[in-house]
Tab-separated table of C-alpha atoms and ligand atoms in Angstrom:
chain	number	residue	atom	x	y	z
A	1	UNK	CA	-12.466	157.724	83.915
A	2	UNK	CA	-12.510	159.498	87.269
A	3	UNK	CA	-16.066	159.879	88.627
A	4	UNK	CA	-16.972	162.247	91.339
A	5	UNK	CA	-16.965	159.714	94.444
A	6	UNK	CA	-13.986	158.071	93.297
A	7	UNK	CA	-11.830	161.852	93.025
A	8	UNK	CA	-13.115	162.497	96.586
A	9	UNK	CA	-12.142	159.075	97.849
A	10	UNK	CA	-8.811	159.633	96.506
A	11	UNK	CA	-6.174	160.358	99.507
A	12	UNK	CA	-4.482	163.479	98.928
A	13	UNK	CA	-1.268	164.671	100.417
A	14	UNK	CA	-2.673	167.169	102.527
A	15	UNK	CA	-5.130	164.377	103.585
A	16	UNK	CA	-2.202	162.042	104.494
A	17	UNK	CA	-0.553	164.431	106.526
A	18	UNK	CA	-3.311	165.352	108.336
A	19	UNK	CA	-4.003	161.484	108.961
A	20	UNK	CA	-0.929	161.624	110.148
A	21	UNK	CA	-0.991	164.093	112.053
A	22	UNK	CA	-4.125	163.020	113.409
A	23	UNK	CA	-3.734	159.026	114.267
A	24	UNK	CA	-0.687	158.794	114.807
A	25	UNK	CA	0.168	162.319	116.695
A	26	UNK	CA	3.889	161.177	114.649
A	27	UNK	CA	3.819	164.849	112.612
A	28	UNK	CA	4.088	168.072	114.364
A	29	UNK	CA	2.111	171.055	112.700
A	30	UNK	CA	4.946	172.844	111.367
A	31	UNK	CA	6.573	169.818	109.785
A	32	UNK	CA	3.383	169.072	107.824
A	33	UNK	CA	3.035	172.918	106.367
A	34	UNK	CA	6.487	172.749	105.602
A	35	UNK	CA	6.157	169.367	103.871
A	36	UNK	CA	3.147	170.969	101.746
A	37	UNK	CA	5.050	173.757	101.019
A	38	UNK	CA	7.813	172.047	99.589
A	39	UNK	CA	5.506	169.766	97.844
A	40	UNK	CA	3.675	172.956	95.937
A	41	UNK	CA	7.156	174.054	94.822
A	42	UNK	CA	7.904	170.589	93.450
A	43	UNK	CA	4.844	171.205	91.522
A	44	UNK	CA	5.634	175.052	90.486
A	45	UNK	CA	9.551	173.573	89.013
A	46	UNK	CA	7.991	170.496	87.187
A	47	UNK	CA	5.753	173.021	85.622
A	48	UNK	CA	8.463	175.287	84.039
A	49	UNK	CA	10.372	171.798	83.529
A	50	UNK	CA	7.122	170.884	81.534
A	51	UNK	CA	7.645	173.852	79.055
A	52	UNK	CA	10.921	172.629	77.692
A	53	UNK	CA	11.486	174.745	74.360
A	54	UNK	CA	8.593	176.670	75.023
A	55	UNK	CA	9.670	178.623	78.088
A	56	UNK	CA	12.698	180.559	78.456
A	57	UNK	CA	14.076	178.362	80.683
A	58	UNK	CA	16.183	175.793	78.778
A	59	UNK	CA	20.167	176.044	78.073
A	60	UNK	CA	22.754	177.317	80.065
A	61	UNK	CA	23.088	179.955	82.720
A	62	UNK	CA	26.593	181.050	81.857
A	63	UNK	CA	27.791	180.507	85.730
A	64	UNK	CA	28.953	178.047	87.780
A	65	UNK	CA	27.804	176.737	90.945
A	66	UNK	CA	30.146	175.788	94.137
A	67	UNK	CA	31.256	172.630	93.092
A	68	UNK	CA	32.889	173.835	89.502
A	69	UNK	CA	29.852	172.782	87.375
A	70	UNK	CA	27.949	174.563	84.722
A	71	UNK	CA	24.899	175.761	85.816
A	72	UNK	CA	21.654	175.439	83.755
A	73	UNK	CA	18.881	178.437	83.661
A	74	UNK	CA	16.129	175.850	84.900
A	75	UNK	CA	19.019	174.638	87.999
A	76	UNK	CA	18.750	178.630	89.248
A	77	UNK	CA	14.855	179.057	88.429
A	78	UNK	CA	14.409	175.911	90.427
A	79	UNK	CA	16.694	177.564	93.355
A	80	UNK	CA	14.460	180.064	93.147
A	81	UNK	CA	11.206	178.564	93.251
A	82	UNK	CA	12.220	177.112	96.645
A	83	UNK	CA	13.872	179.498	98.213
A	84	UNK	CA	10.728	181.988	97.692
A	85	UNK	CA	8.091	179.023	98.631
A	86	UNK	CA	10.147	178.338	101.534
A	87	UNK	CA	11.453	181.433	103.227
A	88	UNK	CA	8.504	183.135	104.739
A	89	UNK	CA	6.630	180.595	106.239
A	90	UNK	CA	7.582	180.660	109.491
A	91	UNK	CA	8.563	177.126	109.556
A	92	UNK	CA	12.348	177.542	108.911
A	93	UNK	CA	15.100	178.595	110.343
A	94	UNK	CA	17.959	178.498	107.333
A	95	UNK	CA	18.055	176.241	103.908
A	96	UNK	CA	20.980	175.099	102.109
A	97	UNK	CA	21.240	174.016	98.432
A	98	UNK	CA	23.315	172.441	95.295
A	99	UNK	CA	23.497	175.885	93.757
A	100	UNK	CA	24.550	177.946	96.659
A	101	UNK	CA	28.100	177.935	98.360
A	102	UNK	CA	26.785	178.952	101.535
A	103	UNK	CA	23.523	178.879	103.685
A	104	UNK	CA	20.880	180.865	103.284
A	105	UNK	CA	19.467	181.590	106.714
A	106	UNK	CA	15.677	182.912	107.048
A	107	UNK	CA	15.634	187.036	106.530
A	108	UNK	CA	14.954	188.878	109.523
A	109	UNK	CA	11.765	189.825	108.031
A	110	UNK	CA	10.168	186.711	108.183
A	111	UNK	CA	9.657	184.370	111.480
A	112	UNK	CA	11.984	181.774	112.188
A	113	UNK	CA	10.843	178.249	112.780
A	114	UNK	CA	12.475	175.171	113.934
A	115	UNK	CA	13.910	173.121	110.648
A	116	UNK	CA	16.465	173.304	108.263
A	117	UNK	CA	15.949	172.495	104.525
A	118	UNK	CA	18.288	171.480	102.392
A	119	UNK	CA	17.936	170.422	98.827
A	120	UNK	CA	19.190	169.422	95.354
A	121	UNK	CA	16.610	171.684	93.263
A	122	UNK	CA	16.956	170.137	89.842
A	123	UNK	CA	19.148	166.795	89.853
A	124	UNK	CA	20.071	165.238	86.938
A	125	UNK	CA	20.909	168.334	85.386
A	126	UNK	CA	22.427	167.159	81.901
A	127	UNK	CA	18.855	165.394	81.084
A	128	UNK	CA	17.145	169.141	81.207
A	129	UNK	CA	17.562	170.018	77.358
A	130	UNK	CA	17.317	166.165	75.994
A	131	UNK	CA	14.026	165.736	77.892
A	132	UNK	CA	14.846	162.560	80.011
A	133	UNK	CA	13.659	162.353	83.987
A	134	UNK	CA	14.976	164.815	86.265
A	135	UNK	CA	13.788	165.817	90.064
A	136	UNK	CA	14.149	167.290	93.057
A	137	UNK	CA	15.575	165.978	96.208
A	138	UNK	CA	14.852	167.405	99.333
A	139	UNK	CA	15.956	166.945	103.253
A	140	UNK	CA	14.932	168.272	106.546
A	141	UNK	CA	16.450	168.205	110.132
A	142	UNK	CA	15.858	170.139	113.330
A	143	UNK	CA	17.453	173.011	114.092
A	144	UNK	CA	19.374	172.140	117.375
A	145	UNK	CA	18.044	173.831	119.744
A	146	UNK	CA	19.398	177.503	121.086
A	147	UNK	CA	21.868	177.089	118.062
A	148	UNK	CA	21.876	180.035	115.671
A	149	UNK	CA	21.077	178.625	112.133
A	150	UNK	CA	25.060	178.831	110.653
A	151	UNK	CA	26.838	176.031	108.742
A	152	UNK	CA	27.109	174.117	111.647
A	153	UNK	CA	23.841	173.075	112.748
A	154	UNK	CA	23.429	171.427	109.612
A	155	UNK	CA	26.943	168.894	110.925
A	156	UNK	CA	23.696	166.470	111.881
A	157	UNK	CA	24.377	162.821	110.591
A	158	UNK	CA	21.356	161.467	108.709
A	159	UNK	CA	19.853	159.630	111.110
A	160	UNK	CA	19.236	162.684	112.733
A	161	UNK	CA	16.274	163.321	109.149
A	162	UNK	CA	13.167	164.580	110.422
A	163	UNK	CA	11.850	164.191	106.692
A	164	UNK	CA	12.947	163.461	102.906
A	165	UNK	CA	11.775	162.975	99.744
A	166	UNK	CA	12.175	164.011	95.623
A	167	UNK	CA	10.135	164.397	92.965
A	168	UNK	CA	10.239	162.960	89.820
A	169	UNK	CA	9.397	164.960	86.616
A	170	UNK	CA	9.119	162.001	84.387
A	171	UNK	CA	6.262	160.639	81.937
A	172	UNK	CA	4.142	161.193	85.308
A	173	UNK	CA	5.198	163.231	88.238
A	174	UNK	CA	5.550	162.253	90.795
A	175	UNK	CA	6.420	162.863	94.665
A	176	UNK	CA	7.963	160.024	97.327
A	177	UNK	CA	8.184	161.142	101.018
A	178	UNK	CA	9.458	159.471	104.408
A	179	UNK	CA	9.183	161.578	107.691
A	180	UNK	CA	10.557	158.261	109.513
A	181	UNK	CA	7.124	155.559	109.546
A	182	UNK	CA	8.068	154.314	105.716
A	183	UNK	CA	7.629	155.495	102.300
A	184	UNK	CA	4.987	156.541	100.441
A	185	UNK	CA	4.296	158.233	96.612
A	186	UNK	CA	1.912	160.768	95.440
A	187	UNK	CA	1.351	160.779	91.654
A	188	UNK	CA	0.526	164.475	90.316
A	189	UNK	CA	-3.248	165.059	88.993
A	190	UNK	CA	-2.612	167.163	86.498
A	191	UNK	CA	-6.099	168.540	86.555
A	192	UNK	CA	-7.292	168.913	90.121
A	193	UNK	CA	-3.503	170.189	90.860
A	194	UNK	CA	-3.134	167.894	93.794
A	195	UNK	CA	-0.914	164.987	94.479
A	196	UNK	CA	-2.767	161.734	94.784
A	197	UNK	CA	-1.588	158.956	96.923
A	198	UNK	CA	-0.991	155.940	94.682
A	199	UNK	CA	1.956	153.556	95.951
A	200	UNK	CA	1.482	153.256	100.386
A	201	UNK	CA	4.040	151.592	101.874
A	202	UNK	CA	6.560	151.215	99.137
A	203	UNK	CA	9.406	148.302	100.206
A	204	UNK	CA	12.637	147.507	97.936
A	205	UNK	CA	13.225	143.813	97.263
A	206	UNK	CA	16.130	142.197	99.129
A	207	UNK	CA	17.114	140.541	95.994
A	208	UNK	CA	18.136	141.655	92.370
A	209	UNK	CA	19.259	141.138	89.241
A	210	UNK	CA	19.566	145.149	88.163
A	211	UNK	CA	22.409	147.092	88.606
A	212	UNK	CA	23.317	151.005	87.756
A	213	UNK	CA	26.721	152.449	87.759
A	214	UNK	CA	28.681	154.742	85.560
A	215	UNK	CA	30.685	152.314	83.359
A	216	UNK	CA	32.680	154.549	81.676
A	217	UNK	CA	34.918	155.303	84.884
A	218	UNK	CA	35.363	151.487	85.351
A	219	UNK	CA	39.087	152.266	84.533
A	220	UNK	CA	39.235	154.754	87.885
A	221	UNK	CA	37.441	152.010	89.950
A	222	UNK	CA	39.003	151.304	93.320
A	223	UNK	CA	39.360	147.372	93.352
A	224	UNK	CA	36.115	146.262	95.244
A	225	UNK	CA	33.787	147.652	92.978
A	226	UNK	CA	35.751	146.088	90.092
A	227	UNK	CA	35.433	142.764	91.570
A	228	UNK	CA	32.427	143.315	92.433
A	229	UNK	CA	30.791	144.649	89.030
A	230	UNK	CA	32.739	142.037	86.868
A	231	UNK	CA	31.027	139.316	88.479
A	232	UNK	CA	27.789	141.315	87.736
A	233	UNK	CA	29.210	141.290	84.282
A	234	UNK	CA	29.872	137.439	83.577
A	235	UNK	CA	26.467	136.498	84.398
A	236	UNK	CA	25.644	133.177	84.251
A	237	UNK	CA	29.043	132.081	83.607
A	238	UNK	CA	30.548	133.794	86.446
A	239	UNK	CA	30.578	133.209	90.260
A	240	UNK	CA	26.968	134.617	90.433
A	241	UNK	CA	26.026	132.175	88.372
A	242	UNK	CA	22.689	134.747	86.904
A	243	UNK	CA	22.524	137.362	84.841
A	244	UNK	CA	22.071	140.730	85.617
A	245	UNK	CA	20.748	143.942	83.591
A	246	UNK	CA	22.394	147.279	83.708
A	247	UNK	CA	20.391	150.504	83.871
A	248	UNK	CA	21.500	153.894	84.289
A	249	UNK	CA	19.653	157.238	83.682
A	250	UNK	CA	21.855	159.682	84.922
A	251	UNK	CA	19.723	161.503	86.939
A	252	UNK	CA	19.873	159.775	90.605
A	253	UNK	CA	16.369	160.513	91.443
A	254	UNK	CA	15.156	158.332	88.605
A	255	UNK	CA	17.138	155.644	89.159
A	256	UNK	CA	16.397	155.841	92.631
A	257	UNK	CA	12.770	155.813	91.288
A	258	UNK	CA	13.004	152.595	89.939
A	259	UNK	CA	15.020	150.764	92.505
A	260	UNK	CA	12.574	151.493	94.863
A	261	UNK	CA	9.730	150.026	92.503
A	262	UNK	CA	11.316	146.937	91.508
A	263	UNK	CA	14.462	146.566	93.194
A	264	UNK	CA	18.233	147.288	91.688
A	265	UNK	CA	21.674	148.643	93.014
A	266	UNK	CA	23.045	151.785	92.416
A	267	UNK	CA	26.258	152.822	92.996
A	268	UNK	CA	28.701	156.351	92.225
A	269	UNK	CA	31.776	154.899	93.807
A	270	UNK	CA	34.843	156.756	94.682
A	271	UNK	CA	37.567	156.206	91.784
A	272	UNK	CA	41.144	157.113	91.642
A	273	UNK	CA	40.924	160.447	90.101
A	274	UNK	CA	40.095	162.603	93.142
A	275	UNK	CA	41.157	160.310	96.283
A	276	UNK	CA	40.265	164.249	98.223
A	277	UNK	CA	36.945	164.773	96.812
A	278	UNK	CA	35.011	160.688	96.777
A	279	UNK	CA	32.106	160.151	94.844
A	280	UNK	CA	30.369	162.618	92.907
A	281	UNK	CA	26.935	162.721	95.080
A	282	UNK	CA	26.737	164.917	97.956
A	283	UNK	CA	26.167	164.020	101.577
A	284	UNK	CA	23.734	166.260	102.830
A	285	UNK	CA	21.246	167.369	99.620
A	286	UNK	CA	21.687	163.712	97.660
A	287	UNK	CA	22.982	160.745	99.623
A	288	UNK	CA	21.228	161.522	103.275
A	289	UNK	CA	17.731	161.607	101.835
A	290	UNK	CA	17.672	159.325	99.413
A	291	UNK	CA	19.660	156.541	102.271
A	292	UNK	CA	16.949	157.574	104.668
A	293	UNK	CA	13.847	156.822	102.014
A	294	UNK	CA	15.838	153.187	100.798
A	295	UNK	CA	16.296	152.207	104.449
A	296	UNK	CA	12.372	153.080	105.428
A	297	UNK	CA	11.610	150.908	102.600
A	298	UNK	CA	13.639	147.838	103.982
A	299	UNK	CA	17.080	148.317	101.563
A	300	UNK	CA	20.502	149.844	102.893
A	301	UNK	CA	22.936	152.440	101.469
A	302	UNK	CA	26.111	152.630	102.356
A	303	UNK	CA	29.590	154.476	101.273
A	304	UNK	CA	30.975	151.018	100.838
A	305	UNK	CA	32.128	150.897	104.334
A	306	UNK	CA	29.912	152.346	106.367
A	307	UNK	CA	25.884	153.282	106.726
A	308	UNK	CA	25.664	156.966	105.360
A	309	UNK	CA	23.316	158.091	107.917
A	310	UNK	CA	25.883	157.156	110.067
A	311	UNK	CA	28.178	159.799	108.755
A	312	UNK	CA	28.571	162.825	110.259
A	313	UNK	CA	29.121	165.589	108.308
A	314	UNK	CA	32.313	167.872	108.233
A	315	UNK	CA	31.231	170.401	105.545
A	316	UNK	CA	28.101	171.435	103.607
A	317	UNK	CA	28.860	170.425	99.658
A	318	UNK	CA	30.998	167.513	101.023
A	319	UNK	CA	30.692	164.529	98.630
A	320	UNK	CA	30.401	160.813	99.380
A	321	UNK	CA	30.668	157.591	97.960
A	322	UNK	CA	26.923	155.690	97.487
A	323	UNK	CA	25.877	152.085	97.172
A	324	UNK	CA	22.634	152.298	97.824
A	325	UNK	CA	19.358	149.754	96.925
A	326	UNK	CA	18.422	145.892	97.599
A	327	UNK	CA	20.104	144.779	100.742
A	328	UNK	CA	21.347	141.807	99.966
A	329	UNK	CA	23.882	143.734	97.002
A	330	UNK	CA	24.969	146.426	99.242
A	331	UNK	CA	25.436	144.312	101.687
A	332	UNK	CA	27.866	142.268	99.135
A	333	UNK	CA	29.588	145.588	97.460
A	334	UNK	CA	29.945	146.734	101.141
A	335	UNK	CA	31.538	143.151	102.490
A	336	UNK	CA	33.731	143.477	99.529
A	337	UNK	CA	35.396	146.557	100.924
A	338	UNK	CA	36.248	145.509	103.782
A	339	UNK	CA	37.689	142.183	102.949
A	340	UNK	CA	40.125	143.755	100.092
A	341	UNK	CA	40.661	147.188	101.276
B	1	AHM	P1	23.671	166.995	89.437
B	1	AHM	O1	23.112	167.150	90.815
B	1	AHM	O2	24.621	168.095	89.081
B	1	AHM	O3	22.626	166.767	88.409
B	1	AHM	O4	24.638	165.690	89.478
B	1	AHM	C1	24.187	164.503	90.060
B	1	AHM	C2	23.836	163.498	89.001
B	1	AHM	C3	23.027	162.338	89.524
B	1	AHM	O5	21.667	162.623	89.396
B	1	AHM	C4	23.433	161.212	88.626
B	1	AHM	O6	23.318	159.961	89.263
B	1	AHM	C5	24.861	161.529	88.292
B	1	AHM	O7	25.033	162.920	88.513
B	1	AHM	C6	25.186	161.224	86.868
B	1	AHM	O8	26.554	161.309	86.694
B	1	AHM	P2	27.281	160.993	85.296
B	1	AHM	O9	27.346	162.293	84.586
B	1	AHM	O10	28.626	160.473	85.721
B	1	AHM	O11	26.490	159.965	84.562
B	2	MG	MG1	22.080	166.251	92.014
């Protein structure tokens, strides 16, 4: 049971920041409100999320978003939530999102800061109504300077990430951030209200015997990651000589989640069906921030060929392959690429 001394030992996010801040002068102002704003949404969605049948919030929206697919009430409440959390603090100058075909730049009503937000409100969307783990991912990058806030200044490659993170709303909620000095989580107290740090410093093993991918699209598979997967698949009577365990939630920040607690791959490859349109994830709301939190915790992500913050962007809902997780498989799905493509 939590006792009095050990609540206010406990190191909060706001605490953290400000530590951050503080010690290591590695966290301007603005970037911490803006963190602690998005944080407090995360905590306002995962709250509705929490009501499941009870709220009004479950089913469908009867609308599509930008990319063709169906949008669900709690995908548009979720929009909502941080749009309205986000836009008048002064600490933005345009967001961009899943559910929205373009940007939405700050109203002239409200001051205009230096970042850009962009974000994945709800991911995972077709575990909302069955109750499985779904989140939020979330991305931030400077607003280059004397630009005006259109679709272009958010071309930045991922490297150029001031901050990411997701949430998780899972048996626990939680929240992972990286603003660039590694990765860190923040479990939700449920009473107090505040996010708790509980897992500093988080770092993916190089090695693993876990895997996630789609297997049903095995049949659209380019060639690599067929090679590559059925030698996951013959275990200890294949070329790996181990076995390996498959895992796959459907909802990337979960998966993501558990990679980067005990190691794994995961992968949404290109397949044959759309050569135009490769992968399923997106570049700048899904890929970018989750690469930028694996690689701060020592794994890689790559589109099979090369480092996706490396990538720079050519439009906003632009989709990308992802290999993402313990180093040592990327690496090998990657190097497998390049010696059969
Ligand atoms: P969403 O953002 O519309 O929820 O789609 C992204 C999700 C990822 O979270 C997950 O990894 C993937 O789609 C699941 O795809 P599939 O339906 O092929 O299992
Ligand atoms: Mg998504």
């Amino acid at each position: 049971m939590s006792t009095p001394s050990s609540i206010s030992r406990r190191t909060t996010l706001t605490k953290y920041l400000i530590e951050q801040q503080r010690e290591h002068q590695n966290l301007p102002a603005d970037l911490r409100l803006l963190i602690e704003v998005i944080a407090r949404a995360c905590k306002q969605i995962g709250y509705q999320v929490s009501k499941g049948a009870l709220g009004e919030a479950l089913g469908t929206a009867g609308s599509e978003n930008v990319q063709g697919e169906v949008q669900k009430k709690l995908d548009i409440l979720s929009n909502e939530i941080l749009l309205e959390a986000n836009e008048w603090g002064g600490n933005l100058a345009a967001m961009a999102s899943e559910e929205m075909e373009k940007i939405f730049p700050i109203p002239n009503r409200y001051p205009k800061g230096n970042y850009l937000l962009t974000f994945d409100p709800l991911d995972g969307s077709s575990n909302i109504d069955v109750n499985v783990s779904i989140g939020t991912i979330f991305s931030v990058l400077r607003c280059p300077d004397g630009m005006e806030p259109s679709e272009q200044a958010f071309m930045q490659p991922g490297s150029a990430q001031v901050a990411a993170g997701y949430a998780v709303y899972g048996p626990q909620t939680v929240f992972v951030l990286t603003t660039g000095y590694g990765v860190n989580c923040f479990t939700l107290d449920r009473e107090l209200g505040s996010w708790v740090l509980t897992h500093s410093n988080m770092q993916i093993p190089a090695d693993t015997r876990e895997y996630a991918i789609n297997a049903s699209n095995s049949r659209h598979w380019y060639e690599p990651v067929q090679k590559y997967v059925n030698e996951l698949n013959e275990g200890k009577d294949g070329p790996r000589k181990d076995d390996f365990n498959m895992r796959w939630i459907a909802s990337m920040v979960a998966d993501v989640h558990r990679i980067l607690n005990r190691g794994g791959v995961f992968m949404y490859p290109a397949d044959k069906r759309t050569p135009d349109r490769p992968g399923k994830l997106r570049l700048l709301y899904e890929a970018n921030p989750m690469a930028f939190i694996v690689e701060q915790a020592g794994g890689a992500a790559t589109d099979g060929e090369q480092r996706i913050l490396d990538i720079v962007p050519t439009n906003l809902h632009q989709r990308v392959p992802v290999f993402l997780g313990s180093k040592n498989e990327v690496d090998r799905v990657t190097r497998y690429h390049s010696e059969i493509n």
